[in-house]
Amino acid sequence: MSKISSERKATYYVGLGMIVLGFILFISVFFSMASFMSNPFGEGGFGFSKGPSFINAIIGIILMIVGSIVMNIGARGAAGAGIILDPDKAREDLKPYSEATGGMINDVISNIDVVDKITTPRSEKEVIKIKCRNCGSLNDEDAKYCKSCGKEI
Ligand SMILES: [Zn+2]
């Protein structure tokens, strides 16, 4: 992150501002709803119709989403965010991103491996053995008599 242009910094802060604005808008809807709930017939309470506050919440969410996209462009550059398809610049901008993605893919693969171990039924080699209570030798799970001492299991 040595050569971040001032435009990219500006873009980043514009995106940040949009997220903050969207967040405030979104949160304010909950505050107005809360005051409506606690005091439905009081001053300002009944005046709030559900329509505008709902729209405010939507606008807030959209602002946050757009803001995060704008922030991404500012942080990674237009190429890194997938806006500009300039292979050289994209490679340069995407480097940390693709490394992160590679890490995520590795995580997913190792997770699949773990899930596989959990969900795959026991292989033939791992048949449960039962220890004989008399002599302690291991017998097959379905064995009725100990193969070693002949006692009933
Ligand atoms: Zn035995």
mmCIF file with all atom_site columns, C-alpha atoms and ligand atoms in Angstrom:
data_model
loop_
_atom_site.group_PDB
_atom_site.id
_atom_site.type_symbol
_atom_site.label_atom_id
_atom_site.label_alt_id
_atom_site.label_comp_id
_atom_site.label_asym_id
_atom_site.label_entity_id
_atom_site.label_seq_id
_atom_site.pdbx_PDB_ins_code
_atom_site.Cartn_x
_atom_site.Cartn_y
_atom_site.Cartn_z
_atom_site.occupancy
_atom_site.B_iso_or_equiv
_atom_site.pdbx_formal_charge
_atom_site.auth_seq_id
_atom_site.auth_comp_id
_atom_site.auth_asym_id
_atom_site.auth_atom_id
_atom_site.pdbx_PDB_model_num
ATOM   1   C  CA . MET A 1 1   ? 0.000   0.000   0.000   1.00 0.00 ? 1   MET A CA 1
ATOM   2   C  CA . SER A 1 2   ? 2.858   2.341   -0.777  1.00 0.00 ? 2   SER A CA 1
ATOM   3   C  CA . LYS A 1 3   ? 1.409   4.219   -3.722  1.00 0.00 ? 3   LYS A CA 1
ATOM   4   C  CA . ILE A 1 4   ? -2.195  4.959   -2.974  1.00 0.00 ? 4   ILE A CA 1
ATOM   5   C  CA . SER A 1 5   ? -3.304  7.914   -5.038  1.00 0.00 ? 5   SER A CA 1
ATOM   6   C  CA . SER A 1 6   ? -5.154  10.796  -3.446  1.00 0.00 ? 6   SER A CA 1
ATOM   7   C  CA . GLU A 1 7   ? -8.181  9.983   -5.603  1.00 0.00 ? 7   GLU A CA 1
ATOM   8   C  CA . ARG A 1 8   ? -8.265  6.512   -4.139  1.00 0.00 ? 8   ARG A CA 1
ATOM   9   C  CA . LYS A 1 9   ? -8.008  7.928   -0.628  1.00 0.00 ? 9   LYS A CA 1
ATOM   10  C  CA . ALA A 1 10  ? -10.832 10.357  -1.404  1.00 0.00 ? 10  ALA A CA 1
ATOM   11  C  CA . THR A 1 11  ? -12.888 7.492   -2.832  1.00 0.00 ? 11  THR A CA 1
ATOM   12  C  CA . TYR A 1 12  ? -12.215 5.489   0.294   1.00 0.00 ? 12  TYR A CA 1
ATOM   13  C  CA . TYR A 1 13  ? -13.405 8.267   2.587   1.00 0.00 ? 13  TYR A CA 1
ATOM   14  C  CA . VAL A 1 14  ? -16.468 8.965   0.443   1.00 0.00 ? 14  VAL A CA 1
ATOM   15  C  CA . GLY A 1 15  ? -17.352 5.280   0.781   1.00 0.00 ? 15  GLY A CA 1
ATOM   16  C  CA . LEU A 1 16  ? -16.723 5.441   4.518   1.00 0.00 ? 16  LEU A CA 1
ATOM   17  C  CA . GLY A 1 17  ? -18.975 8.499   4.777   1.00 0.00 ? 17  GLY A CA 1
ATOM   18  C  CA . MET A 1 18  ? -21.716 6.686   2.877   1.00 0.00 ? 18  MET A CA 1
ATOM   19  C  CA . ILE A 1 19  ? -21.505 3.717   5.218   1.00 0.00 ? 19  ILE A CA 1
ATOM   20  C  CA . VAL A 1 20  ? -21.680 5.968   8.293   1.00 0.00 ? 20  VAL A CA 1
ATOM   21  C  CA . LEU A 1 21  ? -24.609 7.915   6.822   1.00 0.00 ? 21  LEU A CA 1
ATOM   22  C  CA . GLY A 1 22  ? -26.388 4.714   5.853   1.00 0.00 ? 22  GLY A CA 1
ATOM   23  C  CA . PHE A 1 23  ? -25.773 3.263   9.286   1.00 0.00 ? 23  PHE A CA 1
ATOM   24  C  CA . ILE A 1 24  ? -27.148 6.353   11.040  1.00 0.00 ? 24  ILE A CA 1
ATOM   25  C  CA . LEU A 1 25  ? -30.190 6.302   8.771   1.00 0.00 ? 25  LEU A CA 1
ATOM   26  C  CA . PHE A 1 26  ? -30.718 2.603   9.401   1.00 0.00 ? 26  PHE A CA 1
ATOM   27  C  CA . ILE A 1 27  ? -30.282 2.935   13.184  1.00 0.00 ? 27  ILE A CA 1
ATOM   28  C  CA . SER A 1 28  ? -32.530 6.017   13.352  1.00 0.00 ? 28  SER A CA 1
ATOM   29  C  CA . VAL A 1 29  ? -35.346 3.884   11.948  1.00 0.00 ? 29  VAL A CA 1
ATOM   30  C  CA . PHE A 1 30  ? -34.993 1.550   14.899  1.00 0.00 ? 30  PHE A CA 1
ATOM   31  C  CA . PHE A 1 31  ? -34.993 4.478   17.303  1.00 0.00 ? 31  PHE A CA 1
ATOM   32  C  CA . SER A 1 32  ? -38.140 5.898   15.765  1.00 0.00 ? 32  SER A CA 1
ATOM   33  C  CA . MET A 1 33  ? -39.704 2.434   15.853  1.00 0.00 ? 33  MET A CA 1
ATOM   34  C  CA . ALA A 1 34  ? -38.687 2.029   19.491  1.00 0.00 ? 34  ALA A CA 1
ATOM   35  C  CA . SER A 1 35  ? -40.255 5.363   20.413  1.00 0.00 ? 35  SER A CA 1
ATOM   36  C  CA . PHE A 1 36  ? -43.328 4.318   18.469  1.00 0.00 ? 36  PHE A CA 1
ATOM   37  C  CA . MET A 1 37  ? -43.531 1.063   20.412  1.00 0.00 ? 37  MET A CA 1
ATOM   38  C  CA . SER A 1 38  ? -42.995 2.647   23.832  1.00 0.00 ? 38  SER A CA 1
ATOM   39  C  CA . ASN A 1 39  ? -45.244 5.602   23.191  1.00 0.00 ? 39  ASN A CA 1
ATOM   40  C  CA . PRO A 1 40  ? -47.567 4.848   20.288  1.00 0.00 ? 40  PRO A CA 1
ATOM   41  C  CA . PHE A 1 41  ? -50.026 7.661   20.968  1.00 0.00 ? 41  PHE A CA 1
ATOM   42  C  CA . GLY A 1 42  ? -47.607 10.245  22.314  1.00 0.00 ? 42  GLY A CA 1
ATOM   43  C  CA . GLU A 1 43  ? -45.989 13.162  20.596  1.00 0.00 ? 43  GLU A CA 1
ATOM   44  C  CA . GLY A 1 44  ? -44.176 12.083  17.460  1.00 0.00 ? 44  GLY A CA 1
ATOM   45  C  CA . GLY A 1 45  ? -45.054 8.486   18.125  1.00 0.00 ? 45  GLY A CA 1
ATOM   46  C  CA . PHE A 1 46  ? -48.237 8.123   16.189  1.00 0.00 ? 46  PHE A CA 1
ATOM   47  C  CA . GLY A 1 47  ? -47.023 10.632  13.666  1.00 0.00 ? 47  GLY A CA 1
ATOM   48  C  CA . PHE A 1 48  ? -44.466 8.167   12.375  1.00 0.00 ? 48  PHE A CA 1
ATOM   49  C  CA . SER A 1 49  ? -46.080 6.213   9.633   1.00 0.00 ? 49  SER A CA 1
ATOM   50  C  CA . LYS A 1 50  ? -44.396 2.938   8.873   1.00 0.00 ? 50  LYS A CA 1
ATOM   51  C  CA . GLY A 1 51  ? -43.831 3.789   5.215   1.00 0.00 ? 51  GLY A CA 1
ATOM   52  C  CA . PRO A 1 52  ? -41.182 6.487   5.425   1.00 0.00 ? 52  PRO A CA 1
ATOM   53  C  CA . SER A 1 53  ? -39.157 4.756   8.154   1.00 0.00 ? 53  SER A CA 1
ATOM   54  C  CA . PHE A 1 54  ? -39.147 1.555   6.138   1.00 0.00 ? 54  PHE A CA 1
ATOM   55  C  CA . ILE A 1 55  ? -37.902 3.463   3.121   1.00 0.00 ? 55  ILE A CA 1
ATOM   56  C  CA . ASN A 1 56  ? -35.270 5.104   5.310   1.00 0.00 ? 56  ASN A CA 1
ATOM   57  C  CA . ALA A 1 57  ? -34.047 1.674   6.385   1.00 0.00 ? 57  ALA A CA 1
ATOM   58  C  CA . ILE A 1 58  ? -33.810 0.552   2.764   1.00 0.00 ? 58  ILE A CA 1
ATOM   59  C  CA . ILE A 1 59  ? -31.959 3.721   1.808   1.00 0.00 ? 59  ILE A CA 1
ATOM   60  C  CA . GLY A 1 60  ? -29.646 3.170   4.780   1.00 0.00 ? 60  GLY A CA 1
ATOM   61  C  CA . ILE A 1 61  ? -28.892 -0.393  3.700   1.00 0.00 ? 61  ILE A CA 1
ATOM   62  C  CA . ILE A 1 62  ? -28.307 0.681   0.086   1.00 0.00 ? 62  ILE A CA 1
ATOM   63  C  CA . LEU A 1 63  ? -26.019 3.480   1.273   1.00 0.00 ? 63  LEU A CA 1
ATOM   64  C  CA . MET A 1 64  ? -24.017 1.008   3.359   1.00 0.00 ? 64  MET A CA 1
ATOM   65  C  CA . ILE A 1 65  ? -23.707 -1.469  0.474   1.00 0.00 ? 65  ILE A CA 1
ATOM   66  C  CA . VAL A 1 66  ? -22.744 1.197   -2.074  1.00 0.00 ? 66  VAL A CA 1
ATOM   67  C  CA . GLY A 1 67  ? -20.427 2.759   0.502   1.00 0.00 ? 67  GLY A CA 1
ATOM   68  C  CA . SER A 1 68  ? -18.634 -0.529  1.076   1.00 0.00 ? 68  SER A CA 1
ATOM   69  C  CA . ILE A 1 69  ? -18.221 -0.997  -2.686  1.00 0.00 ? 69  ILE A CA 1
ATOM   70  C  CA . VAL A 1 70  ? -16.859 2.543   -3.016  1.00 0.00 ? 70  VAL A CA 1
ATOM   71  C  CA . MET A 1 71  ? -14.549 1.887   -0.052  1.00 0.00 ? 71  MET A CA 1
ATOM   72  C  CA . ASN A 1 72  ? -13.310 -1.298  -1.736  1.00 0.00 ? 72  ASN A CA 1
ATOM   73  C  CA . ILE A 1 73  ? -12.547 0.618   -4.900  1.00 0.00 ? 73  ILE A CA 1
ATOM   74  C  CA . GLY A 1 74  ? -10.665 3.178   -2.842  1.00 0.00 ? 74  GLY A CA 1
ATOM   75  C  CA . ALA A 1 75  ? -8.748  0.538   -0.899  1.00 0.00 ? 75  ALA A CA 1
ATOM   76  C  CA . ARG A 1 76  ? -7.883  -1.831  -3.719  1.00 0.00 ? 76  ARG A CA 1
ATOM   77  C  CA . GLY A 1 77  ? -8.153  0.373   -6.776  1.00 0.00 ? 77  GLY A CA 1
ATOM   78  C  CA . ALA A 1 78  ? -10.719 0.064   -9.528  1.00 0.00 ? 78  ALA A CA 1
ATOM   79  C  CA . ALA A 1 79  ? -8.895  -2.893  -11.057 1.00 0.00 ? 79  ALA A CA 1
ATOM   80  C  CA . GLY A 1 80  ? -8.742  -4.692  -7.726  1.00 0.00 ? 80  GLY A CA 1
ATOM   81  C  CA . ALA A 1 81  ? -12.439 -4.190  -7.230  1.00 0.00 ? 81  ALA A CA 1
ATOM   82  C  CA . GLY A 1 82  ? -13.094 -5.701  -10.649 1.00 0.00 ? 82  GLY A CA 1
ATOM   83  C  CA . ILE A 1 83  ? -14.227 -2.446  -12.234 1.00 0.00 ? 83  ILE A CA 1
ATOM   84  C  CA . ILE A 1 84  ? -11.315 -1.917  -14.617 1.00 0.00 ? 84  ILE A CA 1
ATOM   85  C  CA . LEU A 1 85  ? -10.161 -4.925  -16.591 1.00 0.00 ? 85  LEU A CA 1
ATOM   86  C  CA . ASP A 1 86  ? -6.552  -3.967  -17.075 1.00 0.00 ? 86  ASP A CA 1
ATOM   87  C  CA . PRO A 1 87  ? -4.645  -7.235  -16.696 1.00 0.00 ? 87  PRO A CA 1
ATOM   88  C  CA . ASP A 1 88  ? -1.370  -5.688  -15.530 1.00 0.00 ? 88  ASP A CA 1
ATOM   89  C  CA . LYS A 1 89  ? -2.952  -3.326  -13.082 1.00 0.00 ? 89  LYS A CA 1
ATOM   90  C  CA . ALA A 1 90  ? -5.434  -5.937  -11.979 1.00 0.00 ? 90  ALA A CA 1
ATOM   91  C  CA . ARG A 1 91  ? -2.676  -8.401  -11.173 1.00 0.00 ? 91  ARG A CA 1
ATOM   92  C  CA . GLU A 1 92  ? -0.845  -5.788  -9.193  1.00 0.00 ? 92  GLU A CA 1
ATOM   93  C  CA . ASP A 1 93  ? -3.970  -4.646  -7.384  1.00 0.00 ? 93  ASP A CA 1
ATOM   94  C  CA . LEU A 1 94  ? -5.353  -8.127  -6.898  1.00 0.00 ? 94  LEU A CA 1
ATOM   95  C  CA . LYS A 1 95  ? -2.221  -9.626  -5.420  1.00 0.00 ? 95  LYS A CA 1
ATOM   96  C  CA . PRO A 1 96  ? -3.157  -9.262  -1.756  1.00 0.00 ? 96  PRO A CA 1
ATOM   97  C  CA . TYR A 1 97  ? -6.755  -10.078 -2.625  1.00 0.00 ? 97  TYR A CA 1
ATOM   98  C  CA . SER A 1 98  ? -5.977  -13.277 -4.499  1.00 0.00 ? 98  SER A CA 1
ATOM   99  C  CA . GLU A 1 99  ? -3.645  -14.314 -1.709  1.00 0.00 ? 99  GLU A CA 1
ATOM   100 C  CA . ALA A 1 100 ? -6.496  -13.840 0.728   1.00 0.00 ? 100 ALA A CA 1
ATOM   101 C  CA . THR A 1 101 ? -8.804  -15.770 -1.590  1.00 0.00 ? 101 THR A CA 1
ATOM   102 C  CA . GLY A 1 102 ? -6.222  -18.532 -1.845  1.00 0.00 ? 102 GLY A CA 1
ATOM   103 C  CA . GLY A 1 103 ? -6.141  -18.683 1.934   1.00 0.00 ? 103 GLY A CA 1
ATOM   104 C  CA . MET A 1 104 ? -9.900  -18.889 2.053   1.00 0.00 ? 104 MET A CA 1
ATOM   105 C  CA . ILE A 1 105 ? -9.939  -21.653 -0.540  1.00 0.00 ? 105 ILE A CA 1
ATOM   106 C  CA . ASN A 1 106 ? -7.358  -23.555 1.470   1.00 0.00 ? 106 ASN A CA 1
ATOM   107 C  CA . ASP A 1 107 ? -9.545  -23.152 4.540   1.00 0.00 ? 107 ASP A CA 1
ATOM   108 C  CA . VAL A 1 108 ? -12.551 -24.413 2.630   1.00 0.00 ? 108 VAL A CA 1
ATOM   109 C  CA . ILE A 1 109 ? -10.589 -27.401 1.347   1.00 0.00 ? 109 ILE A CA 1
ATOM   110 C  CA . SER A 1 110 ? -9.338  -28.287 4.809   1.00 0.00 ? 110 SER A CA 1
ATOM   111 C  CA . ASN A 1 111 ? -12.880 -27.878 6.115   1.00 0.00 ? 111 ASN A CA 1
ATOM   112 C  CA . ILE A 1 112 ? -14.152 -30.254 3.442   1.00 0.00 ? 112 ILE A CA 1
ATOM   113 C  CA . ASP A 1 113 ? -11.458 -32.690 4.508   1.00 0.00 ? 113 ASP A CA 1
ATOM   114 C  CA . VAL A 1 114 ? -12.623 -32.468 8.115   1.00 0.00 ? 114 VAL A CA 1
ATOM   115 C  CA . VAL A 1 115 ? -16.275 -32.826 7.130   1.00 0.00 ? 115 VAL A CA 1
ATOM   116 C  CA . ASP A 1 116 ? -15.308 -35.803 4.992   1.00 0.00 ? 116 ASP A CA 1
ATOM   117 C  CA . LYS A 1 117 ? -13.647 -37.471 7.968   1.00 0.00 ? 117 LYS A CA 1
ATOM   118 C  CA . ILE A 1 118 ? -16.714 -36.836 10.114  1.00 0.00 ? 118 ILE A CA 1
ATOM   119 C  CA . THR A 1 119 ? -19.365 -37.904 7.622   1.00 0.00 ? 119 THR A CA 1
ATOM   120 C  CA . THR A 1 120 ? -17.607 -40.802 5.891   1.00 0.00 ? 120 THR A CA 1
ATOM   121 C  CA . PRO A 1 121 ? -18.660 -44.055 7.504   1.00 0.00 ? 121 PRO A CA 1
ATOM   122 C  CA . ARG A 1 122 ? -15.957 -46.092 9.152   1.00 0.00 ? 122 ARG A CA 1
ATOM   123 C  CA . SER A 1 123 ? -13.851 -47.967 6.645   1.00 0.00 ? 123 SER A CA 1
ATOM   124 C  CA . GLU A 1 124 ? -13.591 -51.746 6.616   1.00 0.00 ? 124 GLU A CA 1
ATOM   125 C  CA . LYS A 1 125 ? -10.240 -51.609 8.355   1.00 0.00 ? 125 LYS A CA 1
ATOM   126 C  CA . GLU A 1 126 ? -11.654 -49.769 11.350  1.00 0.00 ? 126 GLU A CA 1
ATOM   127 C  CA . VAL A 1 127 ? -14.152 -52.398 12.490  1.00 0.00 ? 127 VAL A CA 1
ATOM   128 C  CA . ILE A 1 128 ? -15.000 -51.949 16.140  1.00 0.00 ? 128 ILE A CA 1
ATOM   129 C  CA . LYS A 1 129 ? -13.208 -54.452 18.325  1.00 0.00 ? 129 LYS A CA 1
ATOM   130 C  CA . ILE A 1 130 ? -14.551 -55.538 21.668  1.00 0.00 ? 130 ILE A CA 1
ATOM   131 C  CA . LYS A 1 131 ? -12.233 -56.351 24.492  1.00 0.00 ? 131 LYS A CA 1
ATOM   132 C  CA . CYS A 1 132 ? -12.878 -59.676 26.159  1.00 0.00 ? 132 CYS A CA 1
ATOM   133 C  CA . ARG A 1 133 ? -13.799 -59.198 29.804  1.00 0.00 ? 133 ARG A CA 1
ATOM   134 C  CA . ASN A 1 134 ? -12.031 -62.404 30.721  1.00 0.00 ? 134 ASN A CA 1
ATOM   135 C  CA . CYS A 1 135 ? -8.686  -62.324 28.938  1.00 0.00 ? 135 CYS A CA 1
ATOM   136 C  CA . GLY A 1 136 ? -8.609  -58.852 27.411  1.00 0.00 ? 136 GLY A CA 1
ATOM   137 C  CA . SER A 1 137 ? -7.977  -59.894 23.836  1.00 0.00 ? 137 SER A CA 1
ATOM   138 C  CA . LEU A 1 138 ? -9.722  -57.977 21.068  1.00 0.00 ? 138 LEU A CA 1
ATOM   139 C  CA . ASN A 1 139 ? -12.606 -59.642 19.259  1.00 0.00 ? 139 ASN A CA 1
ATOM   140 C  CA . ASP A 1 140 ? -14.846 -58.569 16.387  1.00 0.00 ? 140 ASP A CA 1
ATOM   141 C  CA . GLU A 1 141 ? -17.891 -56.565 17.352  1.00 0.00 ? 141 GLU A CA 1
ATOM   142 C  CA . ASP A 1 142 ? -20.282 -59.305 16.251  1.00 0.00 ? 142 ASP A CA 1
ATOM   143 C  CA . ALA A 1 143 ? -18.335 -62.185 17.803  1.00 0.00 ? 143 ALA A CA 1
ATOM   144 C  CA . LYS A 1 144 ? -20.300 -64.239 20.327  1.00 0.00 ? 144 LYS A CA 1
ATOM   145 C  CA . TYR A 1 145 ? -17.358 -66.031 21.861  1.00 0.00 ? 145 TYR A CA 1
ATOM   146 C  CA . CYS A 1 146 ? -13.812 -64.911 22.514  1.00 0.00 ? 146 CYS A CA 1
ATOM   147 C  CA . LYS A 1 147 ? -11.472 -66.281 19.894  1.00 0.00 ? 147 LYS A CA 1
ATOM   148 C  CA . SER A 1 148 ? -8.717  -66.441 22.474  1.00 0.00 ? 148 SER A CA 1
ATOM   149 C  CA . CYS A 1 149 ? -10.243 -67.940 25.599  1.00 0.00 ? 149 CYS A CA 1
ATOM   150 C  CA . GLY A 1 150 ? -13.618 -69.109 24.234  1.00 0.00 ? 150 GLY A CA 1
ATOM   151 C  CA . LYS A 1 151 ? -15.710 -67.345 26.869  1.00 0.00 ? 151 LYS A CA 1
ATOM   152 C  CA . GLU A 1 152 ? -18.988 -65.751 25.939  1.00 0.00 ? 152 GLU A CA 1
ATOM   153 C  CA . ILE A 1 153 ? -18.761 -62.033 25.282  1.00 0.00 ? 153 ILE A CA 1
HETATM 154 ZN ZN . ZN  B 2 .   ? -11.141 -63.986 26.167  1.00 0.00 ? 1   ZN  B ZN 1
#
